mmCIF file of C-alpha atoms and ligand atoms in Angstrom:
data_model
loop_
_atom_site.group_PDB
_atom_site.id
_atom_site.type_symbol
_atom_site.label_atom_id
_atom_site.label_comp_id
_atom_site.label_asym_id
_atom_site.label_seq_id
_atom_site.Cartn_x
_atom_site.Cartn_y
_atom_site.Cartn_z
ATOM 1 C CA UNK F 1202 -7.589 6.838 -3.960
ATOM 2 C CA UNK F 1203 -10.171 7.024 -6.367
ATOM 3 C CA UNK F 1204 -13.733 7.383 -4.389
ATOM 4 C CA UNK F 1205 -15.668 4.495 -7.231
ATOM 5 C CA UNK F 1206 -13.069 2.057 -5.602
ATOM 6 C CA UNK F 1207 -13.697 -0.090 -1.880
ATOM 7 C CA UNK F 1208 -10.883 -1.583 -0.256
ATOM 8 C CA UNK F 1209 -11.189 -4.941 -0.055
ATOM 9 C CA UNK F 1210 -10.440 -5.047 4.021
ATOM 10 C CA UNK F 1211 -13.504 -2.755 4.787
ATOM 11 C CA UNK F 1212 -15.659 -3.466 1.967
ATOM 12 C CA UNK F 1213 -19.356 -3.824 3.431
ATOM 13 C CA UNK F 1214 -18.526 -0.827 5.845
ATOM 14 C CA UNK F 1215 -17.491 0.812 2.874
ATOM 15 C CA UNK F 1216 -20.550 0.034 0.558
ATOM 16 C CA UNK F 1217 -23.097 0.185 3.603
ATOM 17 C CA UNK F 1218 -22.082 3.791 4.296
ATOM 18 C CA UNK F 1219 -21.301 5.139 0.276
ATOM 19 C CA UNK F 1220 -23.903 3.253 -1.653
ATOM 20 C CA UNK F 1221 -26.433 2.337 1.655
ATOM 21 C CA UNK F 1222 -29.199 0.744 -1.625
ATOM 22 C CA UNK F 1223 -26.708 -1.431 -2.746
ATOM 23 C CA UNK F 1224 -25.477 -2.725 0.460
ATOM 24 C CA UNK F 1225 -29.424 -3.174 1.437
ATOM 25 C CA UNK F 1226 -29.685 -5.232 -1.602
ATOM 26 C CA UNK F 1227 -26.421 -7.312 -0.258
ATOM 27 C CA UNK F 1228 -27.891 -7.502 3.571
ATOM 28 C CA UNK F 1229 -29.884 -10.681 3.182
ATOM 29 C CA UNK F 1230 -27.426 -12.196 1.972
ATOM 30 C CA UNK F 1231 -24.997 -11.231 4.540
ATOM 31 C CA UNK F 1232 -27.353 -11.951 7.406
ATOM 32 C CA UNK F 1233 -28.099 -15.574 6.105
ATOM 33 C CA UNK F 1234 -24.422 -15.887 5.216
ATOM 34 C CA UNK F 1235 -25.860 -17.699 2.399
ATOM 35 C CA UNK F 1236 -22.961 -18.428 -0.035
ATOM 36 C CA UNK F 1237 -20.090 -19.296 2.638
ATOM 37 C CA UNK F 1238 -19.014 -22.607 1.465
ATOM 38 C CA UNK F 1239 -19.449 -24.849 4.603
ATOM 39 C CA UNK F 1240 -17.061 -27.747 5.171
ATOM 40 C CA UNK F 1241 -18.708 -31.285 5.156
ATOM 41 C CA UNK F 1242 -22.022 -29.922 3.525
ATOM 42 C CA UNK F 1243 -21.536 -31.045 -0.176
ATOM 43 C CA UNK F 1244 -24.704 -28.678 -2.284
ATOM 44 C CA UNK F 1245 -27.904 -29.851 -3.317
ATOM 45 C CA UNK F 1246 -28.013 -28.919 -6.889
ATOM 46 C CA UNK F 1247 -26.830 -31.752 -8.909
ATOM 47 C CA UNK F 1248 -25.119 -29.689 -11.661
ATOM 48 C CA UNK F 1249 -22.730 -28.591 -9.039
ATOM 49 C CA UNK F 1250 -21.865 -31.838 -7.793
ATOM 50 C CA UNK F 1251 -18.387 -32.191 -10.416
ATOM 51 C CA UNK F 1252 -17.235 -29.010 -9.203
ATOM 52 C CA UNK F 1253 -17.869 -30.015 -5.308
ATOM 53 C CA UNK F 1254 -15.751 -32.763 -5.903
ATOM 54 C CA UNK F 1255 -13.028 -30.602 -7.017
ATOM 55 C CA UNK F 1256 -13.250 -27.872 -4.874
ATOM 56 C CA UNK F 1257 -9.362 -27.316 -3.505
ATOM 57 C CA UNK F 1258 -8.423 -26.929 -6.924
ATOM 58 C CA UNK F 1259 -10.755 -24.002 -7.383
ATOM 59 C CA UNK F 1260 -9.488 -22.920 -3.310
ATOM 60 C CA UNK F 1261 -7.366 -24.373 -1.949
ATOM 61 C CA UNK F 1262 -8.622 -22.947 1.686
ATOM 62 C CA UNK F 1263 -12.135 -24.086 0.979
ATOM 63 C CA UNK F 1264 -12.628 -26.298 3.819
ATOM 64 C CA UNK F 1265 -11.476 -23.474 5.972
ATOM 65 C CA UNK F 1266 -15.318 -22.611 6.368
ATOM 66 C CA UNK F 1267 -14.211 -18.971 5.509
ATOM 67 C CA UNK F 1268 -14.563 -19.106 1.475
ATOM 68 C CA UNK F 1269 -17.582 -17.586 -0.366
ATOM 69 C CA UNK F 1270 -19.096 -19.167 -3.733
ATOM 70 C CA UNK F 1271 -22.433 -18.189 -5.706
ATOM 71 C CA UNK F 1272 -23.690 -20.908 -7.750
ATOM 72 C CA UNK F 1273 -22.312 -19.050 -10.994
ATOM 73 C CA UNK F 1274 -19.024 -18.858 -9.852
ATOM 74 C CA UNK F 1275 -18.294 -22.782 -8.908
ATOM 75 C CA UNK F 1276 -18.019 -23.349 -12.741
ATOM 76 C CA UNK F 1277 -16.182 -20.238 -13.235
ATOM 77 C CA UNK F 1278 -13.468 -19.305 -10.664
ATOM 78 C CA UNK F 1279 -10.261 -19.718 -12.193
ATOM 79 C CA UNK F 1280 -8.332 -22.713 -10.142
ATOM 80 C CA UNK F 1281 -5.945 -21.914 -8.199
ATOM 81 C CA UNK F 1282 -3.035 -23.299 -9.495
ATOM 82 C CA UNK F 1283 -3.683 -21.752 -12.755
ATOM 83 C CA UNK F 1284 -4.172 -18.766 -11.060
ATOM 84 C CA UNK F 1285 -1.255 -18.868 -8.926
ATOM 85 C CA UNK F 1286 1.027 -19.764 -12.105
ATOM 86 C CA UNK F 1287 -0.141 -16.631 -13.915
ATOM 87 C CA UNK F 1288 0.367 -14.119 -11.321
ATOM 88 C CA UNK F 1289 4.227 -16.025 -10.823
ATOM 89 C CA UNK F 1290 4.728 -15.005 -14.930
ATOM 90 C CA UNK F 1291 3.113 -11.990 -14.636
ATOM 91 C CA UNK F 1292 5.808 -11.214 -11.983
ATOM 92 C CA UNK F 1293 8.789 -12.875 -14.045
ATOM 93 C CA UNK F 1294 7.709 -10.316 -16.943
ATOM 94 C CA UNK F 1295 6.777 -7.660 -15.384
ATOM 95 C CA UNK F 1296 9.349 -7.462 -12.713
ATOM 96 C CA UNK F 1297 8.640 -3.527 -11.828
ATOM 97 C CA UNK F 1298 4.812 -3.677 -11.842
ATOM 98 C CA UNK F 1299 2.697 -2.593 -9.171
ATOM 99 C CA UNK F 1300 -0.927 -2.336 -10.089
ATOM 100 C CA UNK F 1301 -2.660 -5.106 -12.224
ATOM 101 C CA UNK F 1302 -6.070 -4.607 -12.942
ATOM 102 C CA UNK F 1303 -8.545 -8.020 -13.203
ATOM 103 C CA UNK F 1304 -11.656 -7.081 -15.121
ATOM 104 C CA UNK F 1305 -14.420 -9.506 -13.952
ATOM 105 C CA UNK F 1306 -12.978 -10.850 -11.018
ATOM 106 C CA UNK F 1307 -15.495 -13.329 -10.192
ATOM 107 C CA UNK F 1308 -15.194 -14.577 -6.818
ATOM 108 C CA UNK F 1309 -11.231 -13.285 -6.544
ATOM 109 C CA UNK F 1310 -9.263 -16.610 -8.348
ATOM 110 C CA UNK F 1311 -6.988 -14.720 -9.844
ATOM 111 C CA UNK F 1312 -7.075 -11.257 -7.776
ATOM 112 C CA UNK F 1313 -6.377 -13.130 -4.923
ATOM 113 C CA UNK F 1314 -2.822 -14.663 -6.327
ATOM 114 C CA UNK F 1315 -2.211 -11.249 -7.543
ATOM 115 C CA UNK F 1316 -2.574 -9.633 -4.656
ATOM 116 C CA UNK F 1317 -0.308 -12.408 -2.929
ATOM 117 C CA UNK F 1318 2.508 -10.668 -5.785
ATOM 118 C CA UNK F 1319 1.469 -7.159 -6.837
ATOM 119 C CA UNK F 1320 1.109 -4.376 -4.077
ATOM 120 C CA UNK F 1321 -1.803 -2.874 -6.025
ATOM 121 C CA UNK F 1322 -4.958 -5.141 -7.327
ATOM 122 C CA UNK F 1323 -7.565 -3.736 -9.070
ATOM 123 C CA UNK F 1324 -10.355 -6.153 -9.618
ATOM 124 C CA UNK F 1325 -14.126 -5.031 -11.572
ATOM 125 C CA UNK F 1326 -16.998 -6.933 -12.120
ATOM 126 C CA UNK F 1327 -20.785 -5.979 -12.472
ATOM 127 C CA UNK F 1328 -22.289 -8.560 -9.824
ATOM 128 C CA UNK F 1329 -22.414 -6.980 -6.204
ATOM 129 C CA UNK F 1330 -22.651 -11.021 -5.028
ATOM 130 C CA UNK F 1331 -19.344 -11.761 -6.367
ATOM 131 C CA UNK F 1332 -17.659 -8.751 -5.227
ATOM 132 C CA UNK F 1333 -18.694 -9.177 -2.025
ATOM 133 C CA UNK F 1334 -17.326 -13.154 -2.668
ATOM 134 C CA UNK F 1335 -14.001 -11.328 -3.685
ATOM 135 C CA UNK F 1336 -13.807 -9.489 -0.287
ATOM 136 C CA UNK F 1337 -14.407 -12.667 1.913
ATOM 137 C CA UNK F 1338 -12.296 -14.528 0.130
ATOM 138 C CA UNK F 1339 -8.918 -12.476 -0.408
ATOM 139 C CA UNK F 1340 -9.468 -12.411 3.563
ATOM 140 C CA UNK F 1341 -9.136 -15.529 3.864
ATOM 141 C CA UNK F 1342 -6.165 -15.676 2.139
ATOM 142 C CA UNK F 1343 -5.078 -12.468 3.849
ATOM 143 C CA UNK F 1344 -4.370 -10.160 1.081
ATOM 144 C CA UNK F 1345 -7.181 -8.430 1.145
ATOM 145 C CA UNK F 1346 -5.079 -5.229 1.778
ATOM 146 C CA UNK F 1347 -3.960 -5.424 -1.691
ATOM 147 C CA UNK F 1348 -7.191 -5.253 -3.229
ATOM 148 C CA UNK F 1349 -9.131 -2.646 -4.293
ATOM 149 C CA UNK F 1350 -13.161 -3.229 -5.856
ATOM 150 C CA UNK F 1351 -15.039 -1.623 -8.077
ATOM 151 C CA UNK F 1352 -18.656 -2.532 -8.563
ATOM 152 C CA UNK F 1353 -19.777 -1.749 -12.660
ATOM 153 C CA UNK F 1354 -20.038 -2.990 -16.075
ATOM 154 C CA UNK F 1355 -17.219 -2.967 -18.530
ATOM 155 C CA UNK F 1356 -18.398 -1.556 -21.296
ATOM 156 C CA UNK F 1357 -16.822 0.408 -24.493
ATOM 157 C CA UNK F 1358 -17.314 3.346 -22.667
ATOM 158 C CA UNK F 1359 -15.947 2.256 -19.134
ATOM 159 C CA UNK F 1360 -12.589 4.197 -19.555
ATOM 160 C CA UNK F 1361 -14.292 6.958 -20.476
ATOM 161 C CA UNK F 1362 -17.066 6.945 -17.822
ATOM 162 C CA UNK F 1363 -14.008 6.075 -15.276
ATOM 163 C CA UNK F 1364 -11.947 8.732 -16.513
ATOM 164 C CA UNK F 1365 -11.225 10.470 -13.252
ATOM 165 C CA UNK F 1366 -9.641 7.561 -10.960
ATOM 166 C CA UNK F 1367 -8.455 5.711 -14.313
ATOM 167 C CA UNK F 1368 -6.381 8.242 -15.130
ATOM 168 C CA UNK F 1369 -4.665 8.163 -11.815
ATOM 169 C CA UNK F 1370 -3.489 4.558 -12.548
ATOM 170 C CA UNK F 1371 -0.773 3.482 -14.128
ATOM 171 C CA UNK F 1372 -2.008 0.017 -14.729
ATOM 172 C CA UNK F 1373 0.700 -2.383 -15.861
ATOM 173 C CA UNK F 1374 -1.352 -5.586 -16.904
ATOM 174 C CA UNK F 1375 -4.741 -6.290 -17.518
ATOM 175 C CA UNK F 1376 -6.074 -9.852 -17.012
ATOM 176 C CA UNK F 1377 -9.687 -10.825 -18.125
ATOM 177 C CA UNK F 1378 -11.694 -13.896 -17.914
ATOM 178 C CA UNK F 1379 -14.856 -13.046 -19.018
ATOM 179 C CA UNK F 1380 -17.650 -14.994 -18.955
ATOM 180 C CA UNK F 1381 -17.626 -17.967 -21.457
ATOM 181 C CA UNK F 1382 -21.293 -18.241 -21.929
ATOM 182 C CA UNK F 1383 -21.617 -21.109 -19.539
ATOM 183 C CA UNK F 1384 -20.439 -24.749 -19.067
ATOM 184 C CA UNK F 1385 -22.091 -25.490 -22.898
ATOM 185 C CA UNK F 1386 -19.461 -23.086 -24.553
ATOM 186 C CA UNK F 1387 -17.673 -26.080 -25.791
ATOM 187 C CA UNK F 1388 -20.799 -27.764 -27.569
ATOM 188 C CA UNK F 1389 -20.102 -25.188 -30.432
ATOM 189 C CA UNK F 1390 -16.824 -27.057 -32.349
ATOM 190 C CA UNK F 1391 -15.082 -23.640 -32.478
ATOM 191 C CA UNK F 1392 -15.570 -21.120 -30.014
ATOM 192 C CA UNK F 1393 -16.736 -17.295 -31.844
ATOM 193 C CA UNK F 1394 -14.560 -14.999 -30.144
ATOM 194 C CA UNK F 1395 -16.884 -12.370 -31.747
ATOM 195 C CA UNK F 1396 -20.604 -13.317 -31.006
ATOM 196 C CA UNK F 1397 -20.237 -15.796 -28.131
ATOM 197 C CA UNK F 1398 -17.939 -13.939 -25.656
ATOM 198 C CA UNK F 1399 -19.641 -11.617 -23.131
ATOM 199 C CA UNK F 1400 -20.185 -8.618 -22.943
ATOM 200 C CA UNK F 1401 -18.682 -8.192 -25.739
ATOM 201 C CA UNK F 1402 -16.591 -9.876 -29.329
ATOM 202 C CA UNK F 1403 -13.100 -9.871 -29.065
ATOM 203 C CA UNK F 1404 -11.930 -6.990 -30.794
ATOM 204 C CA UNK F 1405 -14.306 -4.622 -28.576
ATOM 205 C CA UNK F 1406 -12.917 -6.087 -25.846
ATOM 206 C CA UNK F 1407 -9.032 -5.513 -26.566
ATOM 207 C CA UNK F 1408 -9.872 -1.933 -28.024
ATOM 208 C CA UNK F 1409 -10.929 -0.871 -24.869
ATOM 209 C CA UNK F 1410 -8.143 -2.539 -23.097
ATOM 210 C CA UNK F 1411 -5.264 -1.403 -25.270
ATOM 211 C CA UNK F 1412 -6.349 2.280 -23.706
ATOM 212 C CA UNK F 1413 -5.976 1.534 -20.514
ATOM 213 C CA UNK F 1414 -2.804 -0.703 -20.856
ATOM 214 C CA UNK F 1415 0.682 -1.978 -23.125
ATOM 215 C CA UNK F 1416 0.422 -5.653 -21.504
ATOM 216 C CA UNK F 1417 -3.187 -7.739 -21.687
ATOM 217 C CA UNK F 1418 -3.875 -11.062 -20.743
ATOM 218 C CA UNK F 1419 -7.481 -12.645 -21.601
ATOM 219 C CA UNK F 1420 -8.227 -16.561 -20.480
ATOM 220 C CA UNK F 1421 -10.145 -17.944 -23.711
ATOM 221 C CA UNK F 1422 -12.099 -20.754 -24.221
ATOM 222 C CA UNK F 1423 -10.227 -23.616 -25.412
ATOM 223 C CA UNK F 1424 -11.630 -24.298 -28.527
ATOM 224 C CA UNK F 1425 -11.427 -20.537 -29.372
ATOM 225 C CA UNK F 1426 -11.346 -19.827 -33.159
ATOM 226 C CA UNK F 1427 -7.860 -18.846 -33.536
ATOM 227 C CA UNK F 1428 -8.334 -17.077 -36.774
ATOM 228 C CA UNK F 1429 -10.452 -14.705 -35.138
ATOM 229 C CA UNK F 1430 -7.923 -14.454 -32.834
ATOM 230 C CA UNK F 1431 -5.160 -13.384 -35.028
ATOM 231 C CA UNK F 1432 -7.595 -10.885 -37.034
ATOM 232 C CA UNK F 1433 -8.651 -9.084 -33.821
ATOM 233 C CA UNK F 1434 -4.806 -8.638 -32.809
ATOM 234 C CA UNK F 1435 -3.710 -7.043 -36.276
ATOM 235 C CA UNK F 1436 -7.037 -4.742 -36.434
ATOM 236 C CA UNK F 1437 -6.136 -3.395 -32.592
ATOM 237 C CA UNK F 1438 -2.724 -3.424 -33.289
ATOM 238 C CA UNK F 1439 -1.437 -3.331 -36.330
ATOM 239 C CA UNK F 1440 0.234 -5.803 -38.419
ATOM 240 C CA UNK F 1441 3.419 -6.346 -36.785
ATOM 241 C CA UNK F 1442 1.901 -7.231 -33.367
ATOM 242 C CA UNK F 1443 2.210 -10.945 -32.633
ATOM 243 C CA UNK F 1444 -0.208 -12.504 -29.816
ATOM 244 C CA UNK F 1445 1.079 -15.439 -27.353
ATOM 245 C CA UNK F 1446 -1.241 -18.075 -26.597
ATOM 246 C CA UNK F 1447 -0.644 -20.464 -23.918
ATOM 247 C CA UNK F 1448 -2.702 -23.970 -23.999
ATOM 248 C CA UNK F 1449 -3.195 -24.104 -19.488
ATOM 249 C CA UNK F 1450 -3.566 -27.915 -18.668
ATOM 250 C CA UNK F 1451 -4.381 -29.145 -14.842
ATOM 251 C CA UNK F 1452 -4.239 -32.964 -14.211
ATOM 252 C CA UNK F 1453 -4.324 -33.501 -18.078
ATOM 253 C CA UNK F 1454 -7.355 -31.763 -19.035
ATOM 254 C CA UNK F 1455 -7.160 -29.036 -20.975
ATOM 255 C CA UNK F 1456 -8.547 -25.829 -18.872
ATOM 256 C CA UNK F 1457 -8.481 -22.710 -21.369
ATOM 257 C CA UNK F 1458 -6.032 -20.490 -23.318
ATOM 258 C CA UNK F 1459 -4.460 -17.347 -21.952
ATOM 259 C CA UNK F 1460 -3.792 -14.689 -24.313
ATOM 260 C CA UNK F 1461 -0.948 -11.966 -23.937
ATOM 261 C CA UNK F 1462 -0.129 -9.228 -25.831
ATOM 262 C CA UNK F 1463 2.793 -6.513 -25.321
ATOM 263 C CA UNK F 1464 6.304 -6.874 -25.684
ATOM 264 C CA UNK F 1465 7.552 -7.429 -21.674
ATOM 265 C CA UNK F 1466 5.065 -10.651 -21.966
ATOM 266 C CA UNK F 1467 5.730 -11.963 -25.447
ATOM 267 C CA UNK F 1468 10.272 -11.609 -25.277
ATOM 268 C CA UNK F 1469 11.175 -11.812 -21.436
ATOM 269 C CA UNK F 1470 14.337 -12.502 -20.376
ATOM 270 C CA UNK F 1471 15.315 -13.766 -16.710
ATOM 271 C CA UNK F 1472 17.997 -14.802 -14.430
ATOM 272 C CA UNK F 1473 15.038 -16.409 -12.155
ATOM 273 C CA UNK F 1474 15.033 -19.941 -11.277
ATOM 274 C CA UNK F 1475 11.245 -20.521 -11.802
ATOM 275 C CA UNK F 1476 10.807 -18.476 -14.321
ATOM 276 C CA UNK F 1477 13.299 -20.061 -16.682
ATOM 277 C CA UNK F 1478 11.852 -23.763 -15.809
ATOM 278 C CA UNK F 1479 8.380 -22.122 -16.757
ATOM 279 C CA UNK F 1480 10.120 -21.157 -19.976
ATOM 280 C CA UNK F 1481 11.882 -24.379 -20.488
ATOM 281 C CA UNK F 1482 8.807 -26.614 -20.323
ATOM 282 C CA UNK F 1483 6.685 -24.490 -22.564
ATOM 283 C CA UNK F 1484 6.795 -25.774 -25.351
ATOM 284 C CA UNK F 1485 5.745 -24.104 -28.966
ATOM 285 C CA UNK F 1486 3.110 -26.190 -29.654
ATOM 286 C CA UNK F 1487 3.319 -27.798 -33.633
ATOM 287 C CA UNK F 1488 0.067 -26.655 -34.771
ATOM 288 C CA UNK F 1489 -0.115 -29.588 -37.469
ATOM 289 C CA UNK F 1490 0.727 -32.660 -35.480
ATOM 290 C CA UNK F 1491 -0.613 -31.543 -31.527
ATOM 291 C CA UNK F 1492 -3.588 -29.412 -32.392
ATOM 292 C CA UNK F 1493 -4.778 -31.843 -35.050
ATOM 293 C CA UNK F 1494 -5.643 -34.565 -32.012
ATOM 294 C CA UNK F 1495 -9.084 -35.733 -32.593
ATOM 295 C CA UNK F 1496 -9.278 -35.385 -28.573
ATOM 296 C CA UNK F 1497 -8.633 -31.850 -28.662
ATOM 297 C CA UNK F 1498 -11.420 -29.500 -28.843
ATOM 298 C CA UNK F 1499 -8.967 -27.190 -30.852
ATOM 299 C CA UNK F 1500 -8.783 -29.541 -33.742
ATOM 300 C CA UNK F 1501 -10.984 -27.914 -36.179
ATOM 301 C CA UNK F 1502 -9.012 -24.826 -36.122
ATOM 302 C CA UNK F 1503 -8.726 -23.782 -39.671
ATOM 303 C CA UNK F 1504 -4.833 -23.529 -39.944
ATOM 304 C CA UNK F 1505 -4.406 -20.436 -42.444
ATOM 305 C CA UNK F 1506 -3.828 -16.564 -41.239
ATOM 306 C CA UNK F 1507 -2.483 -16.969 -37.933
ATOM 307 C CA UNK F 1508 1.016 -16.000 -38.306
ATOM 308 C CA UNK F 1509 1.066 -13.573 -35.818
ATOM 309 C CA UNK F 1510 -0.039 -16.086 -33.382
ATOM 310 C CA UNK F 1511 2.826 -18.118 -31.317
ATOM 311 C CA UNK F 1512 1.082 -21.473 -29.637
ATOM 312 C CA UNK F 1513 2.757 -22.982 -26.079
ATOM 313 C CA UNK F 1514 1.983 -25.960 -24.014
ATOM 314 C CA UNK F 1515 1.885 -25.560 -20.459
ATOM 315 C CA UNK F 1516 2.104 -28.676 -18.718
ATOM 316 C CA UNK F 1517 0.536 -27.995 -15.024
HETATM 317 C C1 SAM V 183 -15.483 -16.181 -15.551
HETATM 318 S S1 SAM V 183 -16.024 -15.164 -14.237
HETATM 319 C C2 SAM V 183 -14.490 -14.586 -13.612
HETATM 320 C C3 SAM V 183 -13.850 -15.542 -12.635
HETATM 321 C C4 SAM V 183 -12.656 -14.979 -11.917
HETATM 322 N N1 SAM V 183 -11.490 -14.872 -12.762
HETATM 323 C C5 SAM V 183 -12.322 -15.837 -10.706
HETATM 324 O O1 SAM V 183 -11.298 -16.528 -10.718
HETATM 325 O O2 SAM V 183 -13.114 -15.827 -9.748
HETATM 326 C C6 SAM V 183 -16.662 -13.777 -15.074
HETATM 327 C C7 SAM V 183 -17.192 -12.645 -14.215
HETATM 328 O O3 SAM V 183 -17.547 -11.552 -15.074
HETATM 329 C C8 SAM V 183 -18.612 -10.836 -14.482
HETATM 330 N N2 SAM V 183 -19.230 -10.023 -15.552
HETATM 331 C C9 SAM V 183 -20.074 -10.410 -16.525
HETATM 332 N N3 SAM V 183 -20.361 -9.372 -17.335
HETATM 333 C C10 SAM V 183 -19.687 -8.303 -16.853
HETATM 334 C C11 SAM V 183 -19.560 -6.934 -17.246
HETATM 335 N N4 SAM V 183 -20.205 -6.449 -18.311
HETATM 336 N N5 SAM V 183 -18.773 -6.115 -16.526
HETATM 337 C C12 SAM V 183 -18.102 -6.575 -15.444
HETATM 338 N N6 SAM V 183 -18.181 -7.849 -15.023
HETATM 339 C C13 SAM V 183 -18.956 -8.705 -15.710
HETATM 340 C C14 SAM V 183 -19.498 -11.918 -13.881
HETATM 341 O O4 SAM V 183 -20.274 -11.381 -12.823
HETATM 342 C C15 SAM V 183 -18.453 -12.928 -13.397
HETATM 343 O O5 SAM V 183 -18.153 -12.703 -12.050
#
């Protein structure tokens, strides 16, 4: 086990007794219990209140009084059901895998319905507050044995910094959501995978991927510039390469795009039952008549160069 990485099940032990300034850093938080979400106590900041309101979509467990939230994460955890559908195709694809790896975890949306599949869950981000979020929360769904954390920054040079555990993992998906920029990412018509994504543009980001792992999946704005899309898969991969984008709906609003790359996720083939509805009601997307919707963000997208992109619908 590589020493960089805490087990989500004794995480604060962990931290308090390898990295005692970080955990001191963590203790008033701790001691107030400050960001456990508390049943019947709705917050006080008013740009919250939307995301209150919706809160077992984000968690379904979140009136359990055992679910941890920092301010940044109620507009950023991925919900649930999204996150529980991903994990399901990640599993209908990937029938064999055993370690996926989710680079800025957040508060532990999607590491959490990972873990609930995978035996092995890998999840990074560079905010102590959330990791710690991660930990509470996979206990309360009770996979927190599944779930290993590492506190740091990706960065171009994180595999090679991380050489010595990374190299002792065969990781056999990467998921991303990285941070958008904020709720105001969709004031900006198209979305610039290459100046507005953080930490870093979109071509960075799969570069440093792609060493680390054949299958990627990245959760995009959804008025993403698709062109810049389909440029940053043929410079990381060549020309041949085709990426999968699936348009994620919840209750009729459009949440976000995942992106996949690598054979097992763009041509599966299965004898599962839920797997082949999933199949069945995506739907390739007609870029001309569906995208062109004035009520779709994605309207604008300039329809040239993005052969190598195939569009689905998923209806959730
Ligand atoms: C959109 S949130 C992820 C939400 C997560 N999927 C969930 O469901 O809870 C993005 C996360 O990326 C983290 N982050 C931002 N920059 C980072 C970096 N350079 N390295 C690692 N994590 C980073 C933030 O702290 C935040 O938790």
């Amino acid at each position: 086990m590589g020493k960089k990485l805490f087990h989500a099940s004794h995480f604060l032990k962990s931290l308090s007794r390898r990295s005692p300034k970080r955990y001191s850093k963590l203790k008033p938080v701790i001691k107030s219990d400050t960001y456990r979400v508390k049943p019947g106590k709705p917050l006080e900041d008013q740009r919250l209140k939307k995301y209150w309101k919706n809160r077992k979509h984000l968690f379904s467990k979140i009136d359990g009084n055992q679910i941890y939230m920092t301010p940044e994460l109620w507009f950023s955890v991925t919900p649930e059901d999204i996150a529980r559908f991903l994990s399901q195709f990640i599993k209908a694809c990937l029938p064999q895998a055993r370690c996926i790896m989710d680079v800025f975890c957040g508060g532990g949306g999607n590491s959490i319905q990972f873990a609930k599949v995978f035996p092995r869950v890998i999840g990074i981000d560079n905010n102590l507050e959330h990791l710690y979020c991660t930990a509470m929360n996979s206990h309360a769904y009770n996979v927190d044995d599944h779930l290993w954390l590492r506190y740091g920054s990706w960065s171009r040079t994180f595999a090679k910094r991380n050489k010595s555990w990374l190299s002792k993992e065969t990781i056999d998906c990467i998921f991303a959501s990285p941070p958008w920029g904020g709720p105001q990412y969709l004031k900006s018509g198209l979305y610039d995978l290459e100046t507005m994504l953080i930490p870093m543009g979109i071509t960075s980001l799969l570069e440093t991927f792609k060493q680390l792992s054949s299958n990627i999946i990245i959760f995009l704005p959804r008025n993403s510039n698709l062109s810049q899309l389909s440029q940053a898969t043929s410079r990381v991969f060549g020309p041949d390469v085709k990426c999968k984008v699936l348009y994620v709906k919840q209750n009729g609003f459009m949440k976000g795009i995942l992106c996949m790359w690598g054979d097992s996720l763009m041509y599966y083939q299965t004898e599962d039952e839920e797997t082949r509805s999933i199949q069945e009601n995506s739907n390739v997307i007609n870029i001309d008549t569906d995208l062109s919707d004035s009520s779709e963000p994605n309207s604008k997208q300039p329809q040239s160069s993005i052969s190598n992109i195939d569009l689905y619908d998923i209806n959730g």
